[in-house]
Amino acid sequence: MNMSGMTFAQTILHASIWIALAVLAVAFLLTVWRVVKGPTLPDRVVALDMLVGIVIGFIALIAIRTGFTLYIDIAIALGLVGFLATVAFARFILASAVEKPEGVSEAKPEVMGAARKGKSRKASPKAAAKTAGKITGKSNEKLASKTADKTVPKSGTKTPGKSARSTRSSKPGKGE
Amino acid sequence: MELVVALLTSALVLSGAAFALVAAIGLNRLPDIYSRMHAASKAGTVGSGLLLLAVGLQSGEIAVLARALAGFFFFVLTAPVSAHLLAMASLKAGYSMANQSVCNEMPVVNNE
């Protein structure tokens, strides 16, 4: 930091770039924390998308600091890769969702739900138990309605026993 | 002139970093996936876009500024697309909203 050799404008720019690097580092760590903690898979995908954006910011700051404006092309390429990765993850989530209502494997939703529940319990018991419990409860409900449909076809006995929320999740079972 | 450019670049850099920080805080504070998408895809995109604009402004060349603007335009174009795809996928996968959500306007998607 040779302050005496700089003009006033260069000093301001230098200081603001240092501050911005520190702020971006904090944002990066917060986003990494969401990737580690995030109770569900889409949470992690959103955090990874955000992580790509923060890295683009880092690249832009380094471009200002070093003066190599060629870094902008790298930032654009990284943005393209991040977009494609997010789209691929979305297709993956969608594919694993379509697989479930067709009933290819009966034990799969329960196993997935149990694994998800255990993992999020370990990560953060208080905040994650709500969403994880809802998801696993829903998938178990779906599983239960599916098995009920399979054993007793076209029986309307299970619907009045459940609340209004279960009618929504019992509809895919009816469509099969 | 150099001072004006430096001040503008500093303002862009600091505000871009602040937007990124706000997005990261929102990503940690908001309750469910559908509301976390707001923070990540809006504030995060603006943050990286402002930093790219700062590069284009600070270099002083029109070619670099055009490339920075192209990158900003590209990010603004792709962020809502990926967010919509992800929201639709997670909605069809059955990831539920938070408890304090007041309105779900798409109950039809679930049963296809």
PDB file of C-alpha atoms in Angstrom:
ATOM      1  CA  MET A   1       0.000   0.000   0.000  1.00  0.00           C
ATOM      2  CA  ASN A   2       2.088   2.880  -1.259  1.00  0.00           C
ATOM      3  CA  MET A   3      -0.255   5.722  -0.387  1.00  0.00           C
ATOM      4  CA  SER A   4       2.120   8.529  -1.255  1.00  0.00           C
ATOM      5  CA  GLY A   5       2.502   7.482  -4.861  1.00  0.00           C
ATOM      6  CA  MET A   6      -1.231   7.445  -5.521  1.00  0.00           C
ATOM      7  CA  THR A   7      -3.487  10.258  -6.511  1.00  0.00           C
ATOM      8  CA  PHE A   8      -6.601  10.954  -4.466  1.00  0.00           C
ATOM      9  CA  ALA A   9      -8.854   9.169  -6.967  1.00  0.00           C
ATOM     10  CA  GLN A  10      -6.703   6.064  -6.920  1.00  0.00           C
ATOM     11  CA  THR A  11      -6.752   6.010  -3.138  1.00  0.00           C
ATOM     12  CA  ILE A  12     -10.547   6.185  -3.047  1.00  0.00           C
ATOM     13  CA  LEU A  13     -10.847   3.432  -5.619  1.00  0.00           C
ATOM     14  CA  HIS A  14      -8.342   1.261  -3.811  1.00  0.00           C
ATOM     15  CA  ALA A  15     -10.099   1.636  -0.473  1.00  0.00           C
ATOM     16  CA  SER A  16     -13.557   0.991  -1.893  1.00  0.00           C
ATOM     17  CA  ILE A  17     -12.318  -2.122  -3.697  1.00  0.00           C
ATOM     18  CA  TRP A  18     -10.888  -3.452  -0.435  1.00  0.00           C
ATOM     19  CA  ILE A  19     -14.178  -2.783   1.361  1.00  0.00           C
ATOM     20  CA  ALA A  20     -16.129  -4.418  -1.440  1.00  0.00           C
ATOM     21  CA  LEU A  21     -13.858  -7.466  -1.349  1.00  0.00           C
ATOM     22  CA  ALA A  22     -14.480  -7.831   2.377  1.00  0.00           C
ATOM     23  CA  VAL A  23     -18.253  -7.432   1.969  1.00  0.00           C
ATOM     24  CA  LEU A  24     -18.293  -9.956  -0.869  1.00  0.00           C
ATOM     25  CA  ALA A  25     -16.299 -12.388   1.260  1.00  0.00           C
ATOM     26  CA  VAL A  26     -18.931 -12.115   4.003  1.00  0.00           C
ATOM     27  CA  ALA A  27     -21.694 -12.661   1.442  1.00  0.00           C
ATOM     28  CA  PHE A  28     -19.815 -15.650   0.038  1.00  0.00           C
ATOM     29  CA  LEU A  29     -19.500 -17.243   3.474  1.00  0.00           C
ATOM     30  CA  LEU A  30     -23.185 -16.664   4.228  1.00  0.00           C
ATOM     31  CA  THR A  31     -24.142 -18.310   0.945  1.00  0.00           C
ATOM     32  CA  VAL A  32     -21.822 -21.243   1.606  1.00  0.00           C
ATOM     33  CA  TRP A  33     -23.522 -21.609   4.960  1.00  0.00           C
ATOM     34  CA  ARG A  34     -26.851 -21.900   3.149  1.00  0.00           C
ATOM     35  CA  VAL A  35     -25.392 -24.516   0.812  1.00  0.00           C
ATOM     36  CA  VAL A  36     -24.183 -26.553   3.782  1.00  0.00           C
ATOM     37  CA  LYS A  37     -27.291 -26.110   5.895  1.00  0.00           C
ATOM     38  CA  GLY A  38     -30.096 -25.794   3.343  1.00  0.00           C
ATOM     39  CA  PRO A  39     -32.702 -28.348   4.291  1.00  0.00           C
ATOM     40  CA  THR A  40     -33.761 -29.302   0.772  1.00  0.00           C
ATOM     41  CA  LEU A  41     -32.083 -29.778  -2.572  1.00  0.00           C
ATOM     42  CA  PRO A  42     -33.602 -26.671  -4.259  1.00  0.00           C
ATOM     43  CA  ASP A  43     -32.257 -24.530  -1.418  1.00  0.00           C
ATOM     44  CA  ARG A  44     -28.777 -25.733  -2.211  1.00  0.00           C
ATOM     45  CA  VAL A  45     -29.285 -25.165  -5.930  1.00  0.00           C
ATOM     46  CA  VAL A  46     -30.443 -21.585  -5.348  1.00  0.00           C
ATOM     47  CA  ALA A  47     -27.458 -20.997  -3.089  1.00  0.00           C
ATOM     48  CA  LEU A  48     -25.103 -22.385  -5.725  1.00  0.00           C
ATOM     49  CA  ASP A  49     -26.636 -20.058  -8.315  1.00  0.00           C
ATOM     50  CA  MET A  50     -26.092 -17.177  -5.920  1.00  0.00           C
ATOM     51  CA  LEU A  51     -22.524 -18.364  -5.356  1.00  0.00           C
ATOM     52  CA  VAL A  52     -21.809 -18.073  -9.076  1.00  0.00           C
ATOM     53  CA  GLY A  53     -23.079 -14.493  -8.977  1.00  0.00           C
ATOM     54  CA  ILE A  54     -20.804 -13.621  -6.076  1.00  0.00           C
ATOM     55  CA  VAL A  55     -17.812 -15.157  -7.834  1.00  0.00           C
ATOM     56  CA  ILE A  56     -18.615 -13.022 -10.871  1.00  0.00           C
ATOM     57  CA  GLY A  57     -18.469 -10.029  -8.565  1.00  0.00           C
ATOM     58  CA  PHE A  58     -15.075 -11.154  -7.298  1.00  0.00           C
ATOM     59  CA  ILE A  59     -13.821 -11.480 -10.857  1.00  0.00           C
ATOM     60  CA  ALA A  60     -15.049  -7.969 -11.669  1.00  0.00           C
ATOM     61  CA  LEU A  61     -13.255  -6.559  -8.624  1.00  0.00           C
ATOM     62  CA  ILE A  62     -10.033  -8.306  -9.592  1.00  0.00           C
ATOM     63  CA  ALA A  63     -10.435  -6.902 -13.101  1.00  0.00           C
ATOM     64  CA  ILE A  64     -10.623  -3.375 -11.696  1.00  0.00           C
ATOM     65  CA  ARG A  65      -7.676  -3.962  -9.380  1.00  0.00           C
ATOM     66  CA  THR A  66      -5.303  -5.465 -11.892  1.00  0.00           C
ATOM     67  CA  GLY A  67      -6.479  -3.588 -14.966  1.00  0.00           C
ATOM     68  CA  PHE A  68      -6.910  -6.715 -17.086  1.00  0.00           C
ATOM     69  CA  THR A  69     -10.317  -6.123 -18.627  1.00  0.00           C
ATOM     70  CA  LEU A  70     -10.126  -9.523 -20.271  1.00  0.00           C
ATOM     71  CA  TYR A  71     -11.572 -10.835 -16.992  1.00  0.00           C
ATOM     72  CA  ILE A  72     -15.004  -9.647 -18.155  1.00  0.00           C
ATOM     73  CA  ASP A  73     -15.060 -12.419 -20.737  1.00  0.00           C
ATOM     74  CA  ILE A  74     -14.265 -14.937 -18.037  1.00  0.00           C
ATOM     75  CA  ALA A  75     -17.092 -13.535 -15.942  1.00  0.00           C
ATOM     76  CA  ILE A  76     -19.531 -13.864 -18.845  1.00  0.00           C
ATOM     77  CA  ALA A  77     -18.406 -17.446 -19.475  1.00  0.00           C
ATOM     78  CA  LEU A  78     -18.832 -18.268 -15.797  1.00  0.00           C
ATOM     79  CA  GLY A  79     -22.324 -16.775 -15.855  1.00  0.00           C
ATOM     80  CA  LEU A  80     -23.233 -18.967 -18.812  1.00  0.00           C
ATOM     81  CA  VAL A  81     -21.927 -22.070 -17.052  1.00  0.00           C
ATOM     82  CA  GLY A  82     -23.807 -21.158 -13.887  1.00  0.00           C
ATOM     83  CA  PHE A  83     -27.045 -20.673 -15.798  1.00  0.00           C
ATOM     84  CA  LEU A  84     -26.661 -24.037 -17.524  1.00  0.00           C
ATOM     85  CA  ALA A  85     -25.870 -25.714 -14.204  1.00  0.00           C
ATOM     86  CA  THR A  86     -29.004 -24.266 -12.633  1.00  0.00           C
ATOM     87  CA  VAL A  87     -31.129 -25.376 -15.565  1.00  0.00           C
ATOM     88  CA  ALA A  88     -29.626 -28.866 -15.352  1.00  0.00           C
ATOM     89  CA  PHE A  89     -30.335 -29.010 -11.615  1.00  0.00           C
ATOM     90  CA  ALA A  90     -33.912 -27.895 -12.241  1.00  0.00           C
ATOM     91  CA  ARG A  91     -34.342 -30.664 -14.799  1.00  0.00           C
ATOM     92  CA  PHE A  92     -32.890 -33.111 -12.299  1.00  0.00           C
ATOM     93  CA  ILE A  93     -35.328 -32.034  -9.580  1.00  0.00           C
ATOM     94  CA  LEU A  94     -38.167 -32.228 -12.069  1.00  0.00           C
ATOM     95  CA  ALA A  95     -37.105 -35.700 -13.221  1.00  0.00           C
ATOM     96  CA  SER A  96     -36.937 -37.015  -9.687  1.00  0.00           C
ATOM     97  CA  ALA A  97     -40.382 -35.499  -9.067  1.00  0.00           C
ATOM     98  CA  VAL A  98     -42.016 -37.080 -12.121  1.00  0.00           C
ATOM     99  CA  GLU A  99     -40.593 -40.439 -11.140  1.00  0.00           C
ATOM    100  CA  LYS A 100     -42.453 -40.483  -7.839  1.00  0.00           C
ATOM    101  CA  PRO A 101     -46.160 -40.358  -8.868  1.00  0.00           C
ATOM    102  CA  GLU A 102     -45.755 -43.105 -11.459  1.00  0.00           C
ATOM    103  CA  GLY A 103     -44.992 -45.539  -8.701  1.00  0.00           C
ATOM    104  CA  VAL A 104     -41.990 -47.232 -10.255  1.00  0.00           C
ATOM    105  CA  SER A 105     -40.468 -48.029  -6.907  1.00  0.00           C
ATOM    106  CA  GLU A 106     -42.684 -48.077  -3.889  1.00  0.00           C
ATOM    107  CA  ALA A 107     -40.085 -47.804  -1.149  1.00  0.00           C
ATOM    108  CA  LYS A 108     -38.187 -44.918  -2.716  1.00  0.00           C
ATOM    109  CA  PRO A 109     -40.118 -41.912  -1.360  1.00  0.00           C
ATOM    110  CA  GLU A 110     -39.993 -43.206   2.171  1.00  0.00           C
ATOM    111  CA  VAL A 111     -36.271 -43.857   2.014  1.00  0.00           C
ATOM    112  CA  MET A 112     -35.616 -40.447   0.474  1.00  0.00           C
ATOM    113  CA  GLY A 113     -37.784 -38.761   3.056  1.00  0.00           C
ATOM    114  CA  ALA A 114     -36.090 -40.525   5.925  1.00  0.00           C
ATOM    115  CA  ALA A 115     -32.657 -39.631   4.631  1.00  0.00           C
ATOM    116  CA  ARG A 116     -33.636 -36.010   4.119  1.00  0.00           C
ATOM    117  CA  LYS A 117     -35.154 -35.820   7.561  1.00  0.00           C
ATOM    118  CA  GLY A 118     -32.116 -37.283   9.264  1.00  0.00           C
ATOM    119  CA  LYS A 119     -29.708 -35.037   7.420  1.00  0.00           C
ATOM    120  CA  SER A 120     -31.574 -31.858   8.180  1.00  0.00           C
ATOM    121  CA  ARG A 121     -32.068 -32.869  11.796  1.00  0.00           C
ATOM    122  CA  LYS A 122     -28.345 -33.157  12.121  1.00  0.00           C
ATOM    123  CA  ALA A 123     -27.705 -29.817  10.457  1.00  0.00           C
ATOM    124  CA  SER A 124     -30.143 -27.586  12.304  1.00  0.00           C
ATOM    125  CA  PRO A 125     -32.790 -29.148  14.476  1.00  0.00           C
ATOM    126  CA  LYS A 126     -35.010 -26.149  15.036  1.00  0.00           C
ATOM    127  CA  ALA A 127     -35.346 -24.405  11.707  1.00  0.00           C
ATOM    128  CA  ALA A 128     -35.113 -27.395   9.429  1.00  0.00           C
ATOM    129  CA  ALA A 129     -37.419 -29.704  11.307  1.00  0.00           C
ATOM    130  CA  LYS A 130     -40.408 -27.654  10.231  1.00  0.00           C
ATOM    131  CA  THR A 131     -39.842 -27.863   6.491  1.00  0.00           C
ATOM    132  CA  ALA A 132     -38.372 -31.334   6.569  1.00  0.00           C
ATOM    133  CA  GLY A 133     -41.263 -32.574   8.630  1.00  0.00           C
ATOM    134  CA  LYS A 134     -43.696 -31.062   6.212  1.00  0.00           C
ATOM    135  CA  ILE A 135     -41.997 -32.603   3.218  1.00  0.00           C
ATOM    136  CA  THR A 136     -41.613 -36.022   4.704  1.00  0.00           C
ATOM    137  CA  GLY A 137     -45.135 -35.910   6.045  1.00  0.00           C
ATOM    138  CA  LYS A 138     -46.405 -35.034   2.630  1.00  0.00           C
ATOM    139  CA  SER A 139     -44.451 -37.746   0.856  1.00  0.00           C
ATOM    140  CA  ASN A 140     -45.502 -40.285   3.412  1.00  0.00           C
ATOM    141  CA  GLU A 141     -49.068 -39.152   2.939  1.00  0.00           C
ATOM    142  CA  LYS A 142     -48.668 -39.527  -0.795  1.00  0.00           C
ATOM    143  CA  LEU A 143     -47.194 -42.956  -0.291  1.00  0.00           C
ATOM    144  CA  ALA A 144     -50.032 -43.928   2.006  1.00  0.00           C
ATOM    145  CA  SER A 145     -52.670 -42.775  -0.446  1.00  0.00           C
ATOM    146  CA  LYS A 146     -50.855 -44.586  -3.228  1.00  0.00           C
ATOM    147  CA  THR A 147     -50.791 -47.867  -1.387  1.00  0.00           C
ATOM    148  CA  ALA A 148     -54.400 -47.386  -0.370  1.00  0.00           C
ATOM    149  CA  ASP A 149     -55.321 -46.874  -4.000  1.00  0.00           C
ATOM    150  CA  LYS A 150     -53.394 -49.925  -5.016  1.00  0.00           C
ATOM    151  CA  THR A 151     -54.914 -52.294  -2.477  1.00  0.00           C
ATOM    152  CA  VAL A 152     -58.477 -51.015  -2.614  1.00  0.00           C
ATOM    153  CA  PRO A 153     -59.078 -49.350  -5.967  1.00  0.00           C
ATOM    154  CA  LYS A 154     -61.632 -46.543  -6.114  1.00  0.00           C
ATOM    155  CA  SER A 155     -62.348 -46.523  -2.423  1.00  0.00           C
ATOM    156  CA  GLY A 156     -63.429 -43.164  -1.121  1.00  0.00           C
ATOM    157  CA  THR A 157     -63.050 -44.126   2.493  1.00  0.00           C
ATOM    158  CA  LYS A 158     -59.697 -42.472   3.038  1.00  0.00           C
ATOM    159  CA  THR A 159     -60.634 -38.946   2.047  1.00  0.00           C
ATOM    160  CA  PRO A 160     -63.094 -37.941   4.773  1.00  0.00           C
ATOM    161  CA  GLY A 161     -60.736 -39.045   7.477  1.00  0.00           C
ATOM    162  CA  LYS A 162     -58.083 -36.540   6.468  1.00  0.00           C
ATOM    163  CA  SER A 163     -57.886 -32.802   6.562  1.00  0.00           C
ATOM    164  CA  ALA A 164     -58.222 -30.377   3.688  1.00  0.00           C
ATOM    165  CA  ARG A 165     -54.529 -30.418   2.992  1.00  0.00           C
ATOM    166  CA  SER A 166     -54.510 -34.095   2.188  1.00  0.00           C
ATOM    167  CA  THR A 167     -57.047 -33.726  -0.585  1.00  0.00           C
ATOM    168  CA  ARG A 168     -54.491 -31.882  -2.605  1.00  0.00           C
ATOM    169  CA  SER A 169     -51.862 -34.536  -2.179  1.00  0.00           C
ATOM    170  CA  SER A 170     -54.288 -37.376  -2.731  1.00  0.00           C
ATOM    171  CA  LYS A 171     -55.173 -36.083  -6.176  1.00  0.00           C
ATOM    172  CA  PRO A 172     -52.142 -37.556  -7.962  1.00  0.00           C
ATOM    173  CA  GLY A 173     -53.049 -40.890  -6.475  1.00  0.00           C
ATOM    174  CA  LYS A 174     -56.485 -40.558  -7.954  1.00  0.00           C
ATOM    175  CA  GLY A 175     -55.082 -39.712 -11.360  1.00  0.00           C
ATOM    176  CA  GLU A 176     -53.128 -42.903 -11.608  1.00  0.00           C
TER     177      GLU A 176
ATOM    178  CA  MET B   1     -12.351  13.785 -14.758  1.00  0.00           C
ATOM    179  CA  GLU B   2     -10.332  10.990 -13.230  1.00  0.00           C
ATOM    180  CA  LEU B   3     -11.791  11.815  -9.843  1.00  0.00           C
ATOM    181  CA  VAL B   4     -15.357  11.672 -11.195  1.00  0.00           C
ATOM    182  CA  VAL B   5     -14.747   8.298 -12.813  1.00  0.00           C
ATOM    183  CA  ALA B   6     -13.132   6.989  -9.624  1.00  0.00           C
ATOM    184  CA  LEU B   7     -16.010   8.216  -7.488  1.00  0.00           C
ATOM    185  CA  LEU B   8     -18.607   6.688  -9.812  1.00  0.00           C
ATOM    186  CA  THR B   9     -16.703   3.411  -9.920  1.00  0.00           C
ATOM    187  CA  SER B  10     -16.381   3.373  -6.140  1.00  0.00           C
ATOM    188  CA  ALA B  11     -20.104   3.985  -5.752  1.00  0.00           C
ATOM    189  CA  LEU B  12     -20.913   1.187  -8.201  1.00  0.00           C
ATOM    190  CA  VAL B  13     -18.483  -1.210  -6.515  1.00  0.00           C
ATOM    191  CA  LEU B  14     -19.743  -0.506  -3.022  1.00  0.00           C
ATOM    192  CA  SER B  15     -23.412  -0.692  -3.972  1.00  0.00           C
ATOM    193  CA  GLY B  16     -22.859  -3.900  -5.914  1.00  0.00           C
ATOM    194  CA  ALA B  17     -21.148  -5.503  -2.938  1.00  0.00           C
ATOM    195  CA  ALA B  18     -23.943  -4.253  -0.678  1.00  0.00           C
ATOM    196  CA  PHE B  19     -26.561  -5.813  -2.967  1.00  0.00           C
ATOM    197  CA  ALA B  20     -24.677  -9.111  -2.887  1.00  0.00           C
ATOM    198  CA  LEU B  21     -24.537  -8.963   0.909  1.00  0.00           C
ATOM    199  CA  VAL B  22     -28.265  -8.216   1.126  1.00  0.00           C
ATOM    200  CA  ALA B  23     -28.944 -11.173  -1.156  1.00  0.00           C
ATOM    201  CA  ALA B  24     -26.817 -13.465   1.004  1.00  0.00           C
ATOM    202  CA  ILE B  25     -28.543 -12.271   4.181  1.00  0.00           C
ATOM    203  CA  GLY B  26     -31.936 -12.805   2.560  1.00  0.00           C
ATOM    204  CA  LEU B  27     -30.878 -16.263   1.467  1.00  0.00           C
ATOM    205  CA  ASN B  28     -30.243 -17.117   5.113  1.00  0.00           C
ATOM    206  CA  ARG B  29     -33.145 -15.311   6.730  1.00  0.00           C
ATOM    207  CA  LEU B  30     -36.102 -16.101   4.474  1.00  0.00           C
ATOM    208  CA  PRO B  31     -38.180 -19.107   5.464  1.00  0.00           C
ATOM    209  CA  ASP B  32     -38.608 -21.305   2.401  1.00  0.00           C
ATOM    210  CA  ILE B  33     -37.241 -22.008  -1.061  1.00  0.00           C
ATOM    211  CA  TYR B  34     -39.762 -19.874  -2.927  1.00  0.00           C
ATOM    212  CA  SER B  35     -38.966 -16.753  -0.958  1.00  0.00           C
ATOM    213  CA  ARG B  36     -35.227 -17.407  -0.965  1.00  0.00           C
ATOM    214  CA  MET B  37     -35.423 -17.322  -4.744  1.00  0.00           C
ATOM    215  CA  HIS B  38     -36.437 -13.661  -4.550  1.00  0.00           C
ATOM    216  CA  ALA B  39     -33.243 -12.719  -2.744  1.00  0.00           C
ATOM    217  CA  ALA B  40     -30.955 -14.836  -4.886  1.00  0.00           C
ATOM    218  CA  SER B  41     -32.321 -13.999  -8.303  1.00  0.00           C
ATOM    219  CA  LYS B  42     -33.031 -10.280  -7.868  1.00  0.00           C
ATOM    220  CA  ALA B  43     -30.514  -8.807  -5.451  1.00  0.00           C
ATOM    221  CA  GLY B  44     -27.770 -11.233  -6.437  1.00  0.00           C
ATOM    222  CA  THR B  45     -28.124 -10.463 -10.127  1.00  0.00           C
ATOM    223  CA  VAL B  46     -28.105  -6.719  -9.545  1.00  0.00           C
ATOM    224  CA  GLY B  47     -25.035  -7.062  -7.338  1.00  0.00           C
ATOM    225  CA  SER B  48     -22.884  -8.846  -9.887  1.00  0.00           C
ATOM    226  CA  GLY B  49     -24.284  -6.653 -12.669  1.00  0.00           C
ATOM    227  CA  LEU B  50     -23.296  -3.444 -10.897  1.00  0.00           C
ATOM    228  CA  LEU B  51     -19.783  -4.777 -10.342  1.00  0.00           C
ATOM    229  CA  LEU B  52     -19.493  -5.586 -14.050  1.00  0.00           C
ATOM    230  CA  LEU B  53     -20.691  -2.077 -14.918  1.00  0.00           C
ATOM    231  CA  ALA B  54     -18.022  -0.701 -12.619  1.00  0.00           C
ATOM    232  CA  VAL B  55     -15.363  -2.545 -14.628  1.00  0.00           C
ATOM    233  CA  GLY B  56     -16.729  -1.141 -17.871  1.00  0.00           C
ATOM    234  CA  LEU B  57     -16.870   2.376 -16.501  1.00  0.00           C
ATOM    235  CA  GLN B  58     -13.433   2.314 -14.926  1.00  0.00           C
ATOM    236  CA  SER B  59     -11.616   1.094 -18.029  1.00  0.00           C
ATOM    237  CA  GLY B  60     -12.781   4.059 -20.059  1.00  0.00           C
ATOM    238  CA  GLU B  61     -12.851   2.116 -23.330  1.00  0.00           C
ATOM    239  CA  ILE B  62     -16.049   1.751 -25.262  1.00  0.00           C
ATOM    240  CA  ALA B  63     -15.357  -1.877 -26.193  1.00  0.00           C
ATOM    241  CA  VAL B  64     -14.925  -2.913 -22.584  1.00  0.00           C
ATOM    242  CA  LEU B  65     -18.029  -0.986 -21.586  1.00  0.00           C
ATOM    243  CA  ALA B  66     -19.993  -2.719 -24.354  1.00  0.00           C
ATOM    244  CA  ARG B  67     -18.825  -6.113 -23.142  1.00  0.00           C
ATOM    245  CA  ALA B  68     -19.729  -5.252 -19.565  1.00  0.00           C
ATOM    246  CA  LEU B  69     -23.162  -4.108 -20.683  1.00  0.00           C
ATOM    247  CA  ALA B  70     -23.579  -7.313 -22.671  1.00  0.00           C
ATOM    248  CA  GLY B  71     -22.683  -9.336 -19.598  1.00  0.00           C
ATOM    249  CA  PHE B  72     -25.119  -7.362 -17.452  1.00  0.00           C
ATOM    250  CA  PHE B  73     -27.870  -7.845 -20.031  1.00  0.00           C
ATOM    251  CA  PHE B  74     -27.099 -11.546 -20.191  1.00  0.00           C
ATOM    252  CA  PHE B  75     -27.357 -11.967 -16.427  1.00  0.00           C
ATOM    253  CA  VAL B  76     -30.580 -10.005 -16.242  1.00  0.00           C
ATOM    254  CA  LEU B  77     -31.934 -12.202 -19.044  1.00  0.00           C
ATOM    255  CA  THR B  78     -30.966 -15.575 -17.565  1.00  0.00           C
ATOM    256  CA  ALA B  79     -31.652 -15.060 -13.854  1.00  0.00           C
ATOM    257  CA  PRO B  80     -35.472 -15.053 -14.071  1.00  0.00           C
ATOM    258  CA  VAL B  81     -35.417 -17.995 -16.471  1.00  0.00           C
ATOM    259  CA  SER B  82     -33.402 -20.180 -14.114  1.00  0.00           C
ATOM    260  CA  ALA B  83     -35.439 -19.005 -11.116  1.00  0.00           C
ATOM    261  CA  HIS B  84     -38.722 -19.857 -12.838  1.00  0.00           C
ATOM    262  CA  LEU B  85     -37.438 -23.264 -13.908  1.00  0.00           C
ATOM    263  CA  LEU B  86     -36.255 -24.029 -10.408  1.00  0.00           C
ATOM    264  CA  ALA B  87     -39.494 -22.819  -8.809  1.00  0.00           C
ATOM    265  CA  MET B  88     -41.590 -24.902 -11.189  1.00  0.00           C
ATOM    266  CA  ALA B  89     -39.426 -27.962 -10.617  1.00  0.00           C
ATOM    267  CA  SER B  90     -39.529 -27.690  -6.848  1.00  0.00           C
ATOM    268  CA  LEU B  91     -43.278 -27.035  -6.925  1.00  0.00           C
ATOM    269  CA  LYS B  92     -43.846 -30.160  -8.992  1.00  0.00           C
ATOM    270  CA  ALA B  93     -41.477 -32.093  -6.748  1.00  0.00           C
ATOM    271  CA  GLY B  94     -43.737 -31.249  -3.833  1.00  0.00           C
ATOM    272  CA  TYR B  95     -41.496 -29.025  -1.736  1.00  0.00           C
ATOM    273  CA  SER B  96     -43.962 -27.183   0.410  1.00  0.00           C
ATOM    274  CA  MET B  97     -44.094 -23.556   1.407  1.00  0.00           C
ATOM    275  CA  ALA B  98     -43.328 -22.209   4.843  1.00  0.00           C
ATOM    276  CA  ASN B  99     -45.940 -22.213   7.571  1.00  0.00           C
ATOM    277  CA  GLN B 100     -46.459 -18.467   7.511  1.00  0.00           C
ATOM    278  CA  SER B 101     -47.244 -18.365   3.780  1.00  0.00           C
ATOM    279  CA  VAL B 102     -50.662 -16.872   3.266  1.00  0.00           C
ATOM    280  CA  CYS B 103     -51.477 -17.709  -0.347  1.00  0.00           C
ATOM    281  CA  ASN B 104     -50.642 -20.514  -2.741  1.00  0.00           C
ATOM    282  CA  GLU B 105     -51.946 -19.544  -6.136  1.00  0.00           C
ATOM    283  CA  MET B 106     -50.839 -22.703  -7.910  1.00  0.00           C
ATOM    284  CA  PRO B 107     -52.498 -25.725  -6.369  1.00  0.00           C
ATOM    285  CA  VAL B 108     -53.296 -27.117  -9.812  1.00  0.00           C
ATOM    286  CA  VAL B 109     -49.705 -27.807 -10.818  1.00  0.00           C
ATOM    287  CA  ASN B 110     -49.330 -30.551  -8.289  1.00  0.00           C
ATOM    288  CA  ASN B 111     -51.777 -32.973  -9.874  1.00  0.00           C
ATOM    289  CA  GLU B 112     -50.861 -32.201 -13.494  1.00  0.00           C
TER     290      GLU B 112
END
